[in-house]
Short mmCIF file of C-alpha atoms and ligand atoms in Angstrom, two decimals:
data_model
loop_
_atom_site.label_atom_id
_atom_site.label_comp_id
_atom_site.label_asym_id
_atom_site.label_seq_id
_atom_site.Cartn_x
_atom_site.Cartn_y
_atom_site.Cartn_z
CA MET F 1 0.02 -0.01 0.07
CA ASN F 2 1.15 3.34 -0.84
CA GLN F 3 0.51 5.78 2.08
CA LEU F 4 1.61 9.21 2.71
CA VAL F 5 0.70 10.97 5.71
CA VAL F 6 0.83 14.74 5.60
CA LYS F 7 0.25 16.54 9.27
CA LYS F 8 -2.47 19.36 9.06
CA ASN F 9 -3.79 20.55 6.09
CA PRO F 10 -2.21 23.06 3.76
CA ALA F 11 -3.78 26.41 2.66
CA HIS F 12 -6.58 26.23 0.36
CA GLY F 13 -5.47 24.63 -3.04
CA SER F 14 -1.64 24.41 -2.66
CA ASP F 15 0.09 21.11 -2.50
CA LEU F 16 -3.02 19.20 -1.50
CA GLU F 17 -4.49 19.58 -4.95
CA GLY F 18 -1.30 17.84 -6.35
CA ILE F 19 -1.85 14.95 -3.99
CA SER F 20 -5.50 14.35 -4.14
CA ARG F 21 -5.77 14.49 -8.00
CA PRO F 22 -3.36 12.11 -9.63
CA ALA F 23 -2.07 13.03 -12.98
CA GLY F 24 -4.36 11.59 -15.69
CA ALA F 25 -7.42 11.95 -13.52
CA GLY F 26 -8.80 14.46 -16.03
CA LEU F 27 -11.41 17.08 -15.60
CA ALA F 28 -13.79 14.87 -14.15
CA ALA F 29 -15.40 16.28 -10.91
CA ARG F 30 -13.75 14.85 -7.88
CA THR F 31 -16.05 13.21 -5.22
CA VAL F 32 -15.79 14.35 -1.80
CA ILE F 33 -17.33 11.87 0.72
CA VAL F 34 -18.21 12.94 4.08
CA SER F 35 -19.27 10.57 6.94
CA ASN F 36 -18.85 10.65 10.54
CA ARG F 37 -16.37 7.85 10.73
CA VAL F 38 -13.75 7.47 7.88
CA PRO F 39 -12.27 3.91 7.43
CA SER F 40 -8.62 3.45 8.50
CA PRO F 41 -6.87 3.21 5.29
CA THR F 42 -4.68 0.45 7.04
CA GLU F 43 -7.52 -1.58 8.53
CA LYS F 44 -10.13 -1.95 5.86
CA GLY F 45 -12.99 -4.32 6.71
CA ALA F 46 -11.73 -4.62 10.32
CA THR F 47 -14.86 -3.04 11.92
CA ALA F 48 -18.44 -3.95 11.97
CA GLY F 49 -20.71 -1.37 10.08
CA GLY F 50 -22.38 -1.15 6.82
CA LEU F 51 -21.49 2.34 5.79
CA ALA F 52 -17.89 1.69 4.91
CA VAL F 53 -18.73 -1.84 3.06
CA GLY F 54 -21.25 0.37 0.80
CA LEU F 55 -19.07 3.16 0.17
CA ALA F 56 -15.82 1.21 -0.62
CA ASP F 57 -16.50 1.59 -4.06
CA ALA F 58 -17.06 5.39 -4.12
CA ALA F 59 -13.57 6.20 -2.54
CA THR F 60 -11.78 5.84 -6.45
CA ARG F 61 -8.37 7.13 -7.01
CA GLY F 62 -8.58 10.95 -6.64
CA SER F 63 -11.46 11.24 -4.31
CA LEU F 64 -11.20 12.77 -1.07
CA TRP F 65 -12.94 11.18 2.25
CA PHE F 66 -13.52 13.49 5.14
CA GLY F 67 -14.93 12.66 8.84
CA TRP F 68 -13.90 12.16 12.35
CA SER F 69 -10.66 10.63 12.92
CA GLY F 70 -11.83 8.38 15.77
CA ARG F 71 -9.90 10.45 18.33
CA ARG F 72 -11.26 12.50 21.06
CA ALA F 73 -9.64 15.78 21.86
CA HIS F 74 -9.95 18.49 24.66
CA GLU F 75 -11.57 20.72 21.82
CA THR F 76 -13.08 20.01 18.48
CA ALA F 77 -10.71 20.74 15.78
CA THR F 78 -11.49 22.81 12.56
CA VAL F 79 -8.35 21.90 10.81
CA ALA F 80 -8.04 18.55 9.27
CA GLU F 81 -5.36 16.13 9.16
CA ILE F 82 -4.37 14.60 5.85
CA THR F 83 -3.30 10.86 5.10
CA VAL F 84 -3.13 9.83 1.32
CA SER F 85 -3.42 5.97 0.65
CA ASP F 86 -3.69 4.39 -2.79
CA GLY F 87 -4.74 7.44 -4.39
CA VAL F 88 -7.48 8.36 -1.87
CA THR F 89 -7.02 11.52 0.32
CA TYR F 90 -8.41 10.83 3.87
CA ALA F 91 -8.77 14.06 5.73
CA THR F 92 -9.91 13.80 9.24
CA ILE F 93 -10.51 15.92 12.55
CA ASP F 94 -10.58 15.36 16.35
CA ILE F 95 -13.86 15.79 18.19
CA GLY F 96 -13.79 17.31 21.55
CA GLU F 97 -14.58 14.81 24.51
CA ARG F 98 -17.73 16.85 25.63
CA ASP F 99 -18.94 17.51 22.14
CA HIS F 100 -18.52 13.95 21.29
CA THR F 101 -20.60 12.74 24.12
CA ARG F 102 -23.36 15.13 23.37
CA TYR F 103 -23.25 14.95 19.42
CA TYR F 104 -22.70 11.26 19.16
CA ASN F 105 -24.10 9.45 22.21
CA GLY F 106 -26.54 12.26 22.92
CA PHE F 107 -28.24 13.47 19.92
CA ALA F 108 -27.24 11.20 17.16
CA ASN F 109 -27.37 7.83 18.94
CA GLY F 110 -29.69 8.92 21.88
CA ALA F 111 -32.46 10.81 19.72
CA LEU F 112 -32.20 10.35 16.03
CA TRP F 113 -31.21 6.65 16.01
CA PRO F 114 -34.20 5.40 18.19
CA LEU F 115 -36.57 7.89 16.62
CA PHE F 116 -35.67 6.84 12.87
CA HIS F 117 -36.02 3.16 13.99
CA PHE F 118 -39.42 3.95 15.11
CA ARG F 119 -38.55 3.53 18.85
CA ALA F 120 -40.09 6.79 19.89
CA GLY F 121 -39.96 5.12 23.58
CA LEU F 122 -36.25 5.35 23.57
CA LEU F 123 -35.69 8.62 22.51
CA LEU F 124 -33.82 11.19 24.74
CA PHE F 125 -33.60 14.72 23.76
CA ASN F 126 -32.12 17.71 25.28
CA ARG F 127 -31.20 21.01 24.00
CA ALA F 128 -27.56 20.76 24.85
CA ASP F 129 -26.91 17.66 22.99
CA TYR F 130 -28.73 19.28 19.89
CA GLU F 131 -26.47 22.30 20.39
CA ALA F 132 -23.31 20.14 20.23
CA TYR F 133 -24.72 18.46 17.26
CA ARG F 134 -24.96 21.66 15.42
CA ALA F 135 -21.70 22.78 16.54
CA VAL F 136 -19.91 19.52 15.25
CA ASN F 137 -21.68 19.79 11.92
CA LYS F 138 -20.49 23.06 11.87
CA ALA F 139 -16.84 22.21 12.68
CA PHE F 140 -17.01 19.55 9.77
CA ALA F 141 -18.13 22.16 7.34
CA THR F 142 -15.43 24.95 8.56
CA ALA F 143 -12.61 22.08 8.27
CA LEU F 144 -13.86 21.01 4.88
CA LEU F 145 -14.12 24.31 3.39
CA PRO F 146 -10.43 24.78 2.60
CA LEU F 147 -9.95 21.54 1.10
CA LEU F 148 -12.83 22.14 -1.45
CA GLN F 149 -12.25 22.69 -5.21
CA PRO F 150 -14.84 24.30 -7.18
CA ASP F 151 -16.30 21.51 -9.27
CA ASP F 152 -16.13 18.90 -6.35
CA LEU F 153 -19.18 16.92 -5.81
CA ILE F 154 -19.70 16.64 -1.97
CA TRP F 155 -21.63 13.61 -0.83
CA ILE F 156 -22.63 13.74 2.98
CA HIS F 157 -23.53 10.48 4.85
CA ASP F 158 -25.91 9.55 7.37
CA TYR F 159 -27.80 10.84 10.24
CA GLN F 160 -24.97 12.35 12.07
CA LEU F 161 -24.57 14.92 9.48
CA MET F 162 -28.24 16.13 8.68
CA THR F 163 -27.32 19.67 9.19
CA MET F 164 -24.01 20.06 7.77
CA ALA F 165 -25.10 21.25 4.38
CA THR F 166 -26.78 24.24 5.81
CA ASP F 167 -23.25 25.24 7.56
CA LEU F 168 -21.65 24.63 3.86
CA ARG F 169 -23.99 26.88 2.36
CA ALA F 170 -23.58 29.58 5.12
CA LEU F 171 -19.73 29.43 4.36
CA GLY F 172 -20.61 30.41 0.70
CA VAL F 173 -20.14 26.66 -0.74
CA THR F 174 -22.09 26.50 -3.99
CA ASN F 175 -20.89 23.17 -4.97
CA ARG F 176 -23.28 20.40 -5.66
CA ILE F 177 -24.14 18.78 -2.45
CA GLY F 178 -25.85 15.24 -2.00
CA PHE F 179 -26.89 13.39 1.10
CA PHE F 180 -27.54 9.67 1.56
CA MET F 181 -29.73 8.36 4.52
CA HIS F 182 -28.60 4.93 5.39
CA ILE F 183 -31.24 4.35 8.04
CA PRO F 184 -34.92 4.68 7.72
CA PHE F 185 -36.83 7.84 7.31
CA VAL F 186 -40.03 8.27 9.52
CA PRO F 187 -43.51 9.54 8.50
CA PRO F 188 -44.63 13.13 10.11
CA ALA F 189 -46.30 11.74 13.13
CA LEU F 190 -43.01 10.43 14.37
CA LEU F 191 -40.68 13.21 13.30
CA ASP F 192 -43.20 15.45 14.96
CA VAL F 193 -41.91 14.48 18.50
CA LEU F 194 -38.51 15.77 17.88
CA PRO F 195 -38.20 19.62 18.64
CA PRO F 196 -35.78 20.34 15.99
CA ALA F 197 -37.59 18.41 12.97
CA ALA F 198 -37.82 21.56 10.81
CA ASP F 199 -34.26 22.37 11.33
CA LEU F 200 -33.00 18.79 10.21
CA LEU F 201 -35.30 18.93 6.99
CA GLU F 202 -33.91 22.27 6.12
CA GLY F 203 -30.36 20.86 6.59
CA LEU F 204 -31.32 18.22 4.03
CA SER F 205 -33.14 20.69 1.99
CA ALA F 206 -29.80 22.65 1.49
CA CYS F 207 -28.65 19.69 -0.58
CA ASP F 208 -29.32 19.34 -4.21
CA VAL F 209 -29.92 15.49 -3.91
CA VAL F 210 -31.27 13.67 -1.09
CA GLY F 211 -31.06 9.71 -1.34
CA PHE F 212 -32.94 6.82 0.64
CA GLN F 213 -32.80 3.10 0.78
CA THR F 214 -36.61 2.58 -0.04
CA GLU F 215 -39.65 4.09 -1.76
CA ARG F 216 -41.20 4.25 1.79
CA ASP F 217 -38.37 6.30 3.25
CA ARG F 218 -38.33 8.70 0.26
CA LEU F 219 -42.30 9.16 0.42
CA SER F 220 -41.97 9.59 4.25
CA PHE F 221 -39.37 12.33 3.77
CA LEU F 222 -41.52 14.13 1.31
CA ASP F 223 -44.41 14.05 3.49
CA CYS F 224 -42.31 15.49 6.21
CA VAL F 225 -41.22 18.38 3.83
CA LYS F 226 -44.89 18.83 3.05
CA GLN F 227 -45.88 18.78 6.81
CA PHE F 228 -43.14 20.86 8.40
CA LEU F 229 -41.58 23.15 5.61
CA HIS F 230 -45.04 23.41 3.89
CA ILE F 231 -43.39 22.62 0.41
CA SER F 232 -44.72 20.05 -1.96
CA ALA F 233 -42.77 18.22 -4.32
CA ASP F 234 -43.65 17.19 -7.98
CA ARG F 235 -44.15 13.74 -9.37
CA ASP F 236 -40.20 13.37 -9.71
CA GLY F 237 -39.69 14.20 -5.97
CA VAL F 238 -38.22 17.67 -6.94
CA TYR F 239 -39.10 20.54 -4.95
CA ASN F 240 -37.79 24.22 -4.15
CA PHE F 241 -36.26 25.47 -1.13
CA GLU F 242 -34.74 29.03 -0.78
CA ASN F 243 -34.39 29.44 -4.70
CA HIS F 244 -32.71 26.04 -5.37
CA SER F 245 -34.16 22.75 -6.34
CA VAL F 246 -33.97 19.58 -4.37
CA ARG F 247 -34.57 16.17 -5.49
CA ALA F 248 -35.39 13.09 -3.29
CA VAL F 249 -34.28 10.13 -4.98
CA LEU F 250 -34.38 6.29 -4.38
CA THR F 251 -30.66 4.85 -4.36
CA PRO F 252 -30.53 1.42 -2.51
CA ILE F 253 -27.07 0.57 -1.42
CA GLY F 254 -25.51 -2.89 -2.14
CA ILE F 255 -22.42 -4.91 -1.97
CA ASP F 256 -19.55 -6.08 -4.13
CA ALA F 257 -21.40 -9.43 -4.77
CA GLU F 258 -18.67 -10.87 -6.82
CA LYS F 259 -15.86 -10.08 -4.26
CA PHE F 260 -17.75 -11.24 -1.52
CA SER F 261 -18.57 -14.66 -3.25
CA GLN F 262 -14.80 -15.12 -3.67
CA LEU F 263 -13.93 -14.46 -0.34
CA ALA F 264 -16.57 -16.77 1.12
CA ARG F 265 -15.40 -19.54 -1.39
CA ARG F 266 -11.79 -18.85 -0.30
CA ALA F 267 -12.57 -18.61 3.55
CA GLU F 268 -14.86 -21.88 3.59
CA MET F 269 -12.53 -24.55 4.69
CA THR F 270 -9.65 -22.52 6.19
CA GLY F 271 -8.78 -20.78 9.55
CA ASP F 272 -11.78 -19.74 11.55
CA ALA F 273 -14.48 -21.16 9.18
CA LYS F 274 -12.56 -24.69 9.53
CA ARG F 275 -12.58 -24.43 13.31
CA LEU F 276 -16.59 -23.50 13.31
CA ASN F 277 -17.15 -26.36 10.76
CA GLU F 278 -15.32 -29.05 13.11
CA SER F 279 -16.97 -27.68 16.15
CA LEU F 280 -20.45 -28.20 14.57
CA GLU F 281 -19.77 -31.82 13.91
CA ASN F 282 -22.20 -32.16 10.93
CA ARG F 283 -25.07 -30.31 12.65
CA ALA F 284 -26.94 -27.44 10.79
CA LEU F 285 -25.85 -24.06 11.33
CA VAL F 286 -28.36 -21.13 11.95
CA LEU F 287 -26.53 -17.63 11.89
CA GLY F 288 -26.87 -14.19 12.97
CA VAL F 289 -24.30 -11.49 12.31
CA ASP F 290 -25.16 -7.98 13.55
CA ARG F 291 -23.94 -5.17 15.48
CA LEU F 292 -25.44 -5.33 18.85
CA ASP F 293 -28.07 -2.91 18.58
CA TYR F 294 -31.78 -2.84 19.64
CA SER F 295 -32.82 -2.06 16.08
CA LYS F 296 -31.63 -5.75 14.91
CA GLY F 297 -34.27 -7.57 17.05
CA LEU F 298 -31.84 -9.83 18.88
CA PRO F 299 -34.09 -10.58 22.13
CA GLN F 300 -36.86 -11.34 19.83
CA ARG F 301 -34.60 -13.63 17.62
CA PHE F 302 -33.47 -15.55 20.71
CA ASP F 303 -36.93 -15.94 21.74
CA ALA F 304 -38.01 -17.36 18.27
CA PHE F 305 -34.92 -19.84 18.37
CA GLY F 306 -36.19 -21.03 21.90
CA ARG F 307 -39.69 -21.52 20.30
CA LEU F 308 -38.23 -23.60 17.50
CA LEU F 309 -36.66 -25.95 19.94
CA TYR F 310 -39.85 -26.34 21.81
CA ALA F 311 -42.17 -26.42 18.97
CA TYR F 312 -40.10 -28.69 16.84
CA PRO F 313 -38.13 -30.96 19.09
CA GLN F 314 -36.67 -32.99 16.01
CA HIS F 315 -34.12 -30.23 15.81
CA LEU F 316 -32.49 -30.80 19.38
CA ARG F 317 -28.92 -31.75 19.11
CA GLN F 318 -29.26 -31.27 15.31
CA VAL F 319 -28.76 -27.68 15.06
CA ASN F 320 -26.64 -24.83 16.29
CA PHE F 321 -27.50 -21.09 16.72
CA LEU F 322 -24.29 -18.73 16.32
CA GLN F 323 -25.38 -15.13 16.84
CA ILE F 324 -22.22 -12.82 16.41
CA ALA F 325 -23.32 -9.51 17.90
CA ALA F 326 -20.26 -7.04 17.67
CA ARG F 327 -20.43 -4.53 20.62
CA SER F 328 -21.28 -1.03 19.42
CA ARG F 329 -21.94 2.38 21.30
CA GLN F 330 -21.42 0.83 24.51
CA GLU F 331 -21.40 4.31 26.21
CA VAL F 332 -25.16 4.58 25.38
CA GLY F 333 -27.46 3.39 28.30
CA SER F 334 -29.92 1.67 26.01
CA TYR F 335 -27.13 -0.66 24.51
CA GLN F 336 -25.89 -1.66 27.91
CA THR F 337 -29.38 -2.57 28.80
CA LEU F 338 -29.64 -4.66 25.58
CA ARG F 339 -26.46 -6.39 26.46
CA ARG F 340 -27.74 -7.57 29.73
CA GLU F 341 -31.02 -8.67 28.26
CA LEU F 342 -29.49 -10.96 25.71
CA ASP F 343 -27.04 -12.34 28.29
CA ARG F 344 -30.04 -13.30 30.15
CA ARG F 345 -31.99 -14.80 27.31
CA ALA F 346 -28.98 -16.76 26.13
CA GLY F 347 -28.65 -18.05 29.61
CA ASP F 348 -32.28 -19.11 29.69
CA ILE F 349 -32.35 -20.85 26.44
CA ASN F 350 -29.13 -22.81 26.92
CA GLY F 351 -30.18 -23.76 30.64
CA GLU F 352 -33.37 -24.88 29.29
CA PHE F 353 -32.47 -27.10 26.12
CA SER F 354 -28.49 -27.78 26.53
CA ASP F 355 -27.46 -31.31 27.14
CA PHE F 356 -24.18 -32.27 28.56
CA ASP F 357 -22.54 -32.57 25.16
CA TRP F 358 -24.72 -30.05 23.20
CA GLN F 359 -25.26 -26.43 23.73
CA PRO F 360 -27.75 -25.00 21.25
CA LEU F 361 -27.00 -21.19 21.29
CA ARG F 362 -23.73 -19.67 20.99
CA TYR F 363 -23.51 -16.00 21.42
CA MET F 364 -20.45 -13.58 21.21
CA THR F 365 -20.30 -9.83 21.44
CA HIS F 366 -16.54 -9.40 19.83
CA ALA F 367 -16.06 -8.75 16.16
CA VAL F 368 -14.89 -11.26 13.90
CA LYS F 369 -12.68 -10.85 10.87
CA ARG F 370 -14.59 -10.07 7.56
CA ASN F 371 -13.24 -13.24 5.90
CA ALA F 372 -14.10 -15.29 8.51
CA ILE F 373 -17.73 -14.04 8.50
CA ALA F 374 -17.70 -14.94 4.91
CA GLY F 375 -16.81 -18.48 5.31
CA PHE F 376 -19.27 -18.80 8.38
CA TYR F 377 -22.23 -17.49 6.24
CA ARG F 378 -21.34 -20.15 3.50
CA ARG F 379 -21.55 -22.98 6.21
CA ALA F 380 -24.78 -21.71 7.42
CA ARG F 381 -27.90 -23.54 6.33
CA VAL F 382 -30.03 -20.65 7.53
CA GLY F 383 -29.16 -16.91 7.63
CA LEU F 384 -31.21 -15.04 10.19
CA VAL F 385 -31.66 -11.36 9.39
CA THR F 386 -34.58 -10.28 11.49
CA PRO F 387 -34.31 -6.58 12.49
CA LEU F 388 -37.33 -4.62 13.83
CA ARG F 389 -36.34 -1.78 11.67
CA ASP F 390 -33.34 -1.43 9.20
CA GLY F 391 -32.40 0.95 6.60
CA MET F 392 -31.24 -1.86 4.13
CA ASN F 393 -29.29 -4.56 5.82
CA LEU F 394 -26.10 -5.52 3.94
CA VAL F 395 -25.75 -8.88 6.13
CA ALA F 396 -28.83 -10.23 3.98
CA LYS F 397 -27.07 -9.64 0.70
CA GLU F 398 -23.77 -10.89 2.01
CA TYR F 399 -25.34 -14.11 2.99
CA VAL F 400 -26.82 -14.47 -0.34
CA ALA F 401 -23.51 -13.68 -2.04
CA ALA F 402 -21.46 -16.15 -0.05
CA GLN F 403 -23.59 -19.46 -0.62
CA ASP F 404 -22.74 -22.32 -2.58
CA SER F 405 -24.95 -22.41 -5.46
CA ASP F 406 -25.06 -26.20 -5.46
CA ASP F 407 -26.03 -26.53 -1.76
CA PRO F 408 -27.34 -22.93 -0.81
CA GLY F 409 -28.69 -22.27 2.51
CA VAL F 410 -31.91 -19.94 3.06
CA LEU F 411 -32.23 -16.52 4.11
CA VAL F 412 -34.91 -15.70 6.83
CA LEU F 413 -35.67 -11.95 6.39
CA SER F 414 -37.61 -9.30 8.43
CA ARG F 415 -40.06 -7.42 6.26
CA PHE F 416 -38.74 -4.45 8.15
CA ALA F 417 -35.46 -4.43 6.64
CA GLY F 418 -35.02 -2.32 3.54
CA ALA F 419 -33.58 -5.40 1.84
CA ALA F 420 -36.97 -7.00 1.86
CA ASP F 421 -38.34 -4.80 -0.85
CA ASP F 422 -35.94 -6.48 -3.27
CA LEU F 423 -35.18 -9.97 -1.73
CA THR F 424 -38.58 -11.25 -2.10
CA GLU F 425 -37.53 -14.78 -2.57
CA ALA F 426 -36.09 -14.91 1.25
CA LEU F 427 -38.67 -16.36 3.80
CA ILE F 428 -40.01 -13.16 4.69
CA VAL F 429 -41.17 -12.84 8.41
CA ASN F 430 -42.64 -10.32 11.00
CA PRO F 431 -39.77 -10.38 13.39
CA PHE F 432 -42.15 -9.37 16.21
CA ASP F 433 -44.00 -12.64 15.93
CA PRO F 434 -41.53 -15.38 17.51
CA ASP F 435 -43.80 -18.09 16.40
CA GLU F 436 -43.65 -17.28 12.76
CA VAL F 437 -39.96 -16.67 12.95
CA ALA F 438 -39.65 -20.41 14.43
CA GLU F 439 -41.90 -21.81 11.59
CA SER F 440 -39.74 -20.17 8.87
CA ILE F 441 -36.44 -21.39 10.53
CA HIS F 442 -38.20 -24.95 10.70
CA LEU F 443 -39.08 -24.52 6.98
CA ALA F 444 -35.71 -23.33 6.07
CA LEU F 445 -34.10 -26.34 7.96
CA THR F 446 -36.19 -28.81 6.08
CA MET F 447 -36.61 -27.07 2.48
CA GLU F 448 -35.68 -29.46 -0.49
CA ILE F 449 -32.90 -28.77 -2.25
CA SER F 450 -34.58 -27.87 -5.35
CA GLU F 451 -36.48 -25.09 -3.67
CA ARG F 452 -33.44 -23.80 -2.06
CA LYS F 453 -31.49 -23.45 -5.34
CA GLU F 454 -34.60 -21.76 -6.96
CA ARG F 455 -34.95 -19.19 -4.31
CA HIS F 456 -31.02 -18.66 -4.23
CA VAL F 457 -30.65 -18.19 -8.13
CA ALA F 458 -33.34 -15.34 -7.90
CA LEU F 459 -31.58 -13.83 -4.82
CA LEU F 460 -28.10 -13.83 -6.29
CA ALA F 461 -29.34 -12.29 -9.40
CA LYS F 462 -30.60 -9.38 -7.53
CA VAL F 463 -27.65 -8.86 -5.21
CA ARG F 464 -25.03 -9.00 -8.32
CA HIS F 465 -27.44 -6.45 -10.05
CA ASN F 466 -28.00 -3.99 -7.24
CA THR F 467 -24.21 -3.55 -6.21
CA ALA F 468 -22.26 -1.23 -4.14
CA ARG F 469 -20.83 0.27 -7.51
CA ARG F 470 -24.14 0.57 -9.00
CA PHE F 471 -25.32 2.51 -5.77
CA CYS F 472 -22.51 5.03 -5.92
CA GLU F 473 -22.77 5.48 -9.64
CA THR F 474 -26.42 5.96 -9.73
CA PHE F 475 -26.26 8.57 -6.79
CA LEU F 476 -23.41 10.58 -8.40
CA SER F 477 -25.17 10.53 -11.72
CA TYR F 478 -28.31 12.15 -9.99
CA LEU F 479 -25.88 14.75 -8.30
CA LYS F 480 -23.93 15.32 -11.53
CA GLU F 481 -27.49 16.22 -13.31
CA ALA F 482 -28.87 18.27 -10.62
CA LYS F 483 -29.80 21.75 -11.78
CA HIS F 484 -27.60 24.26 -10.03
C1 GDG H 1 -26.19 0.96 8.55
C2 GDG H 1 -27.70 0.90 8.42
C3 GDG H 1 -27.80 -0.27 6.28
C4 GDG H 1 -21.17 -7.08 11.43
N1 GDG H 1 -20.58 -7.76 12.36
C5 GDG H 1 -19.16 -7.84 12.07
C6 GDG H 1 -18.91 -7.36 10.74
N2 GDG H 1 -20.37 -6.96 10.46
C7 GDG H 1 -20.43 -6.18 9.14
C8 GDG H 1 -21.59 -6.98 8.39
C9 GDG H 1 -22.01 -5.85 7.17
C10 GDG H 1 -21.96 -4.64 8.07
O1 GDG H 1 -21.06 -4.84 9.33
C11 GDG H 1 -23.29 -4.42 8.79
O2 GDG H 1 -24.06 -3.73 7.91
P1 GDG H 1 -25.55 -3.62 7.99
O3 GDG H 1 -26.15 -3.11 6.65
O4 GDG H 1 -26.29 -4.88 8.19
O5 GDG H 1 -26.04 -2.60 9.35
P2 GDG H 1 -25.50 -1.33 9.86
O6 GDG H 1 -24.16 -1.39 10.54
O7 GDG H 1 -26.48 -0.92 10.94
O8 GDG H 1 -25.36 -0.21 8.82
C12 GDG H 1 -28.10 -0.45 7.39
C13 GDG H 1 -26.09 0.15 6.00
O9 GDG H 1 -25.80 1.39 6.99
C14 GDG H 1 -25.49 0.59 4.97
O10 GDG H 1 -26.31 1.57 4.23
O11 GDG H 1 -27.70 -1.33 5.34
O12 GDG H 1 -29.59 -0.60 7.40
O13 GDG H 1 -28.28 0.57 9.74
O14 GDG H 1 -21.06 -5.75 6.18
O15 GDG H 1 -20.60 -7.97 7.47
N3 GDG H 1 -17.93 -7.04 10.11
C15 GDG H 1 -16.84 -7.59 10.77
N4 GDG H 1 -16.92 -8.17 12.10
C16 GDG H 1 -17.96 -8.23 12.60
O16 GDG H 1 -18.17 -9.02 13.80
N5 GDG H 1 -15.58 -7.56 10.31
#
C-alpha cells in the first residue's frame, strides 16, 4: 500500500491539490465523501458497520474522504489532518470529548437513531445535545471548506450530519451537495416528536439531491417536507427550497457481490471457518451477524430460536445457532441494557435446552474478521436477518452472495429491513412474531434442495445487479445532473 501522511492541512488549493488529484485523472469532478467515521486506510474491513462496506467503491483514486478521526481531544478541531493512501485522500478531524458525548452518544444515537428506527419510547432529547450536534456539523463544514475545489461533488452520509449542508451553504459553498440516508426515514407523526424537526429538514433541503434506501423512506421524507416546511414536491420528488431545487431519489445500497462470493469460497475451509465447521460436527448452522443494536431484533430472535426448539423437538441436538453481535455504542445506556437482556435470554435458552454434550446457542459480542464471517455465512444452512427496522441490511446481501450455488442455505428476512423490498424470494417474516420466525427457521431447515436452489438463483441475481458500485454511480449521476 502506498501511504503518505501529511500532518495538518495546507492552505486552500496548494500542495493538497497535487496529492489528491493524480496526473491523468482528467477534468472529471472530484468526489468528496463526508461521513462521521472514515475507514482506516490500513485496517479496511476490520470494523463492524454497513456504511464503510457500501461506500468502498465510491472512494476511487483521486477522491477525498472527510470525517472524524476516531480520536477525542480537548476541543473539536476545525483543521483537518491529511493521509493519502492508494490515491484516496483521507482528511480527518478530532472531536472534543464533551462535544462527542453530546453529539454522538447524545443527539445522534440517543435521539435520532431510536426515533428513525421507530422507537420513540427510547428517545432522549435535550437541547444541549442538539447544540453540540449543530456545533460538530459546523466544525465539519469549517474544516472541509479549505479542502474544496470549485467543481467537487460533495456527498454527505447519514444521520450524524443532517445539518452540515446548511453550514456549508452559510460558508458560501456553491458546489453540488448530495446526502444519503443509510437508516430509515419516519413519517410526519413520528418526526413531530423531535423539537428540531424543521431544522433537520432544512439541513437536508440545503442539498441538491437527497437519497433513500426504500421508496417508503423517500415518500416519508417528502411527507415531512410537506408537513413541516409546507413545500410540496412534484411527481419526480423535486421541490424548491430557498431558490434552489432539491430532488429526493431512491438509491438503495448494495455490496460488491462478486468479491464477497470469492472471499466466502476462499474462506470456507480455512482458518476460523474450518474451526467452526469442526466444532459443529455435521449439525446444521443457523447464523446471525449484527452489530449489538436494539434495532436488530436480537431478543426477539433468541426467543424465536427457543420456540423452534420447543415446537419442533426434532431439531434438538441437530442444530446450532451462532449469533455474532459485535459490541457497538457501549457508552449509550440503551445498548448496555440490551447487552444484559441478551446475556439473560441466552442463559435461559441454554439452561433450558442444553445437554451435557450439546449447547444450542452460541452468542459472542466481539467482532470477527470479515473473511471469517464470509466463511461462516457459507457454512450456515439458515441466515437469520430479523431486524425490527433497518435501512437496508447488508448482512442479508452478504449471506446470499456467500452461498454455494450447488447447496445454498436459506435466508430468513424481516419485512422491516429495506432489503426485503428487493429480496422477495427469502422467507419473509414479521420479527415481532416469534412463532412465525420459528416456523420459518423450521421451513428453512427442512426445505428441499430444489426449492433452496430456485430461491437462491433469484436472490443472487438481484444481489449481483444492485451492487455497491451501482449505488455509488446512480447517486453520483443524480448529483451531476442536479440543476444548479
Ligand atoms: C447501516 C444501516 C444499512 C457485522 N458484524 C461484524 C461485521 N459486520 C458487518 C457486516 C456488514 C456490516 O457490518 C453491517 O451492515 P448492515 O447493513 O447490516 O448494518 P449497519 O451497520 O446498521 O449499517 C443499515 C447500512 O448502514 C448501509 O447503508 O444497510 O440499514 O443501519 O457488512 O458484515 N464485520 C466484521 N466483524 C463483525 O463482527 N468485520
